[in-house]
Short mmCIF file of C-alpha atoms in Angstrom, two decimals:
data_model
loop_
_atom_site.label_atom_id
_atom_site.label_comp_id
_atom_site.label_asym_id
_atom_site.label_seq_id
_atom_site.Cartn_x
_atom_site.Cartn_y
_atom_site.Cartn_z
CA GLU S 103 -12.01 -38.87 22.10
CA GLU S 104 -13.88 -40.97 19.46
CA PRO S 105 -16.49 -38.78 17.75
CA PRO S 106 -18.78 -40.39 14.59
CA ARG S 107 -17.03 -40.49 11.34
CA HIS S 108 -19.29 -38.24 9.89
CA VAL S 109 -18.39 -35.44 12.32
CA ILE S 110 -14.96 -32.48 11.49
CA PHE S 111 -14.54 -30.56 13.73
CA ILE S 112 -12.96 -26.84 12.93
CA LEU S 113 -10.49 -25.03 14.66
CA ALA S 114 -10.10 -21.22 13.19
CA THR S 115 -7.35 -19.22 15.43
CA THR S 116 -4.72 -16.51 14.41
CA GLU S 117 -2.50 -17.52 17.40
CA ALA S 118 -1.59 -20.84 16.25
CA HIS S 119 1.41 -20.64 18.24
CA LYS S 120 -1.10 -20.93 21.57
CA LEU S 121 -2.01 -23.69 20.72
CA PRO S 122 -0.66 -27.45 22.64
CA ASP S 123 1.14 -29.68 20.72
CA THR S 124 -1.40 -32.62 21.53
CA ILE S 125 -4.21 -30.38 19.95
CA ILE S 126 -1.62 -29.55 16.63
CA SER S 127 -0.70 -33.18 16.35
CA ARG S 128 -4.86 -34.42 16.07
CA CYS S 129 -5.05 -32.01 13.24
CA GLN S 130 -4.99 -31.22 9.54
CA THR S 131 -3.07 -27.75 9.71
CA PHE S 132 -4.30 -24.95 6.77
CA VAL S 133 -2.68 -21.27 7.03
CA PHE S 134 -4.28 -19.15 5.14
CA LYS S 135 -2.77 -15.70 4.24
CA LYS S 136 -3.88 -12.20 3.05
CA PRO S 137 -4.76 -11.57 -0.17
CA GLY S 138 -1.96 -9.55 -1.84
CA VAL S 139 -2.91 -5.92 -3.86
CA GLU S 140 -2.70 -7.77 -6.86
CA ILE S 141 -5.41 -9.89 -5.96
CA LEU S 142 -7.36 -7.22 -4.96
CA LYS S 143 -7.16 -5.27 -7.70
CA LYS S 144 -8.32 -7.67 -10.17
CA TYR S 145 -11.40 -8.30 -7.59
CA VAL S 146 -11.95 -4.40 -7.71
CA LEU S 147 -11.44 -4.84 -11.44
CA GLN S 148 -14.34 -7.83 -11.65
CA THR S 149 -16.42 -6.27 -9.22
CA ALA S 150 -17.05 -2.79 -10.72
CA LYS S 151 -17.56 -3.80 -14.09
CA LYS S 152 -20.43 -6.33 -12.70
CA GLU S 153 -21.90 -3.28 -11.67
CA GLY S 154 -21.71 -1.27 -15.07
CA PHE S 155 -18.96 1.13 -13.60
CA VAL S 156 -15.25 1.55 -15.31
CA ILE S 157 -12.37 1.93 -13.13
CA ASP S 158 -8.51 1.42 -14.75
CA GLU S 159 -6.11 -0.40 -13.21
CA PRO S 160 -4.26 2.41 -11.17
CA SER S 161 -7.36 3.49 -9.68
CA ALA S 162 -8.22 -0.30 -8.80
CA ASN S 163 -4.51 -0.52 -7.66
CA LEU S 164 -5.34 2.16 -4.82
CA VAL S 165 -8.55 0.47 -3.86
CA ALA S 166 -7.17 -2.46 -2.95
CA MET S 167 -4.05 -1.17 -0.87
CA LEU S 168 -6.46 1.10 0.85
CA GLY S 169 -8.17 -2.14 2.00
CA GLU S 170 -5.05 -3.59 3.96
CA GLY S 171 -5.53 -7.53 2.26
CA SER S 172 -8.78 -7.73 3.11
CA PHE S 173 -11.58 -8.32 0.72
CA ARG S 174 -14.22 -6.61 3.10
CA ASP S 175 -13.06 -4.11 3.68
CA THR S 176 -11.90 -3.57 0.16
CA LEU S 177 -15.27 -4.49 -1.06
CA GLY S 178 -16.39 -1.80 1.28
CA ILE S 179 -14.39 0.99 0.37
CA LEU S 180 -15.49 0.27 -3.72
CA GLN S 181 -19.01 0.06 -2.48
CA LYS S 182 -18.50 3.57 -1.08
CA VAL S 183 -16.57 4.79 -4.16
CA ILE S 184 -19.01 3.60 -6.48
CA GLY S 185 -22.09 5.30 -4.12
CA LEU S 186 -20.79 8.77 -4.41
CA SER S 187 -19.48 8.67 -8.05
CA ALA S 188 -20.29 10.98 -10.08
CA ASP S 189 -20.81 8.86 -13.00
CA LYS S 190 -19.90 5.05 -14.42
CA ARG S 191 -16.19 5.91 -14.86
CA VAL S 192 -14.47 5.81 -11.49
CA SER S 193 -10.78 8.51 -11.47
CA ARG S 194 -8.44 8.33 -9.10
CA GLU S 195 -9.23 11.84 -7.95
CA GLU S 196 -12.95 10.88 -6.77
CA ILE S 197 -11.34 8.03 -4.84
CA GLU S 198 -8.77 10.15 -2.86
CA ALA S 199 -11.78 12.78 -2.32
CA ILE S 200 -14.21 10.24 -0.81
CA THR S 201 -11.29 7.84 1.01
CA GLY S 202 -8.81 11.15 1.96
CA ALA S 203 -6.40 9.03 0.53
CA PRO S 204 -3.00 11.50 0.15
CA LYS S 205 -2.83 13.05 -3.17
CA GLU S 206 -0.68 11.10 -5.31
CA GLN S 207 1.63 13.89 -6.47
CA HIS S 208 2.45 14.27 -2.94
CA VAL S 209 3.87 11.04 -2.87
CA TYR S 210 6.01 11.93 -6.30
CA ASP S 211 7.09 14.97 -4.72
CA LEU S 212 8.36 14.14 -1.50
CA LEU S 213 10.27 11.07 -3.20
CA ALA S 214 12.22 13.55 -5.84
CA ALA S 215 13.02 16.16 -2.83
CA LEU S 216 14.56 12.93 -0.90
CA LEU S 217 16.55 12.25 -3.80
CA ALA S 218 17.57 15.74 -4.45
CA LYS S 219 18.50 15.68 -0.41
CA LYS S 220 16.27 19.08 -0.47
CA SER S 221 15.11 18.53 3.50
CA ASP S 222 13.08 21.94 2.86
CA LEU S 223 11.45 20.76 0.31
CA ALA S 224 10.39 17.06 1.54
CA LEU S 225 9.00 18.68 4.30
CA ASN S 226 6.51 21.11 2.73
CA VAL S 227 5.36 18.06 1.69
CA ILE S 228 4.89 16.61 4.96
CA GLN S 229 2.97 20.19 6.36
CA LYS S 230 0.92 20.56 3.07
CA LEU S 231 -0.06 16.64 3.35
CA CYS S 232 -1.02 17.28 7.20
CA GLY S 233 -2.74 20.68 6.35
CA GLU S 234 -4.97 19.03 3.88
CA GLY S 235 -6.52 16.51 6.52
CA ARG S 236 -4.65 13.29 4.92
CA ASP S 237 -4.01 10.46 6.88
CA PRO S 238 0.23 10.02 7.67
CA ARG S 239 -0.08 6.27 7.84
CA VAL S 240 -1.39 5.97 4.63
CA PHE S 241 0.29 8.42 3.19
CA ILE S 242 3.25 6.10 4.22
CA LYS S 243 1.67 3.25 2.69
CA MET S 244 1.91 4.58 -0.34
CA ALA S 245 5.14 6.20 -0.24
CA LEU S 246 6.34 2.52 0.36
CA VAL S 247 4.76 1.10 -2.92
CA THR S 248 6.21 4.40 -5.08
CA ILE S 249 9.79 3.95 -3.85
CA ARG S 250 9.91 0.15 -4.24
CA GLN S 251 8.67 0.57 -7.87
CA ALA S 252 11.38 3.05 -8.41
CA MET S 253 13.83 0.61 -7.07
CA ILE S 254 13.03 -2.24 -8.93
CA LEU S 255 12.54 -0.13 -12.25
CA ARG S 256 16.11 0.91 -11.40
CA TYR S 257 17.17 -2.76 -10.92
CA ALA S 258 15.14 -4.77 -12.52
CA PRO S 259 13.92 -2.61 -16.05
CA GLU S 260 12.43 -5.60 -17.66
CA GLN S 261 9.66 -5.02 -14.96
CA ALA S 262 8.63 -1.80 -16.60
CA ALA S 263 5.47 -3.25 -18.14
CA ASN S 264 3.98 -4.55 -15.02
CA ILE S 265 4.91 -1.46 -12.94
CA LYS S 266 3.44 0.90 -15.54
CA SER S 267 -0.03 -1.08 -15.65
CA GLU S 268 0.02 -0.24 -11.74
CA THR S 269 0.73 3.31 -11.93
CA GLY S 270 -0.62 4.76 -15.51
CA ASP S 271 1.29 6.64 -18.15
CA SER S 272 2.06 9.96 -15.55
CA GLY S 273 2.85 7.96 -12.68
CA PHE S 274 5.50 5.57 -14.66
CA LEU S 275 7.39 8.76 -16.02
CA ARG S 276 7.82 10.33 -12.70
CA LEU S 277 8.94 6.62 -11.73
CA GLU S 278 11.52 6.57 -13.95
CA GLU S 279 13.00 10.21 -13.03
CA ALA S 280 13.45 8.56 -9.81
CA ALA S 281 14.79 5.74 -11.23
CA ARG S 282 17.23 7.42 -13.02
CA HIS S 283 17.81 9.87 -10.85
CA GLU S 284 22.05 10.32 -9.97
CA ASN S 285 21.15 9.83 -6.58
CA GLY S 286 18.63 6.53 -7.71
CA ASP S 287 21.02 3.92 -5.74
CA ARG S 288 20.26 5.37 -2.46
CA LEU S 289 16.39 4.09 -3.19
CA PRO S 290 17.05 0.69 -1.33
CA ALA S 291 18.20 2.89 1.72
CA ILE S 292 15.20 5.05 1.34
CA LEU S 293 12.89 2.31 1.69
CA LYS S 294 14.62 0.57 4.72
CA GLU S 295 14.32 4.38 6.76
CA PHE S 296 10.43 4.29 5.94
CA LEU S 297 10.05 0.67 6.56
CA SER S 298 10.84 1.72 9.77
CA VAL S 299 8.99 4.70 9.98
CA TYR S 300 5.96 2.57 8.99
CA ASP S 301 6.41 0.27 11.93
CA GLU S 302 7.19 3.60 14.55
CA MET S 303 4.16 5.38 13.31
CA ASP S 304 1.52 3.57 15.41
CA GLN S 305 3.14 4.52 18.22
CA ALA S 306 4.55 8.02 18.06
CA TYR S 307 2.63 10.90 19.59
CA LEU S 308 2.39 13.11 16.09
CA PRO S 309 1.47 10.41 13.54
CA GLN S 310 3.98 12.51 11.00
CA LEU S 311 7.19 12.83 14.01
CA PRO S 312 8.65 9.68 12.72
CA LEU S 313 8.38 10.60 9.07
CA GLU S 314 9.86 14.06 9.63
CA ILE S 315 12.94 12.51 11.21
CA ALA S 316 13.46 10.30 8.74
CA THR S 317 13.15 12.69 6.08
CA VAL S 318 15.66 14.90 7.52
CA LYS S 319 17.57 11.83 7.90
CA ILE S 320 17.71 11.04 5.07
CA CYS S 321 18.41 14.23 3.14
CA LEU S 322 21.77 14.77 5.45
CA GLN S 323 23.03 11.21 4.32
#
């Protein structure tokens, strides 16, 4: 009840809602949030530089995204990539090969097919993805990031410089195509549909099934 003045108790929990009010009222509360992709990207760039490796911003952005809001997991992925890199320059292709992340091209091809309402092309991209043994869960996260970037580029073009730093020149050109597409006004609806896919994927018997259903649904709208 009355600890010495020099004693400090630290209570850490991920389920604060389960704590009784009598405990909460006696605590000074600090809420810790997961680091965002931008923070983790800077962490990747700084760490790679300290280790004597060169990694560009789009590649660092991919490592940060794969880290899923964890400094530890992000560092673990970077260590794996650095350890298996052929030289001192880490490329996106190396990261994709080492981590099993879906190829960037697949994401842009799927988005182009969705905007063109060509379900056959879109489903072929998903089939190719699964045939290569890529994780559909990682793919949908990459797709969410890409569709969001295209949407922002369409409705807030003044943010183009920031988006270009995340994607690189070739990726930015594909995003511009999507943002300027005649069906570009459908980007928010596509993004919303894919958010539902992300929530459903962990419960699906076939991980790619929610993505396939959403793809057909989007193309029929």
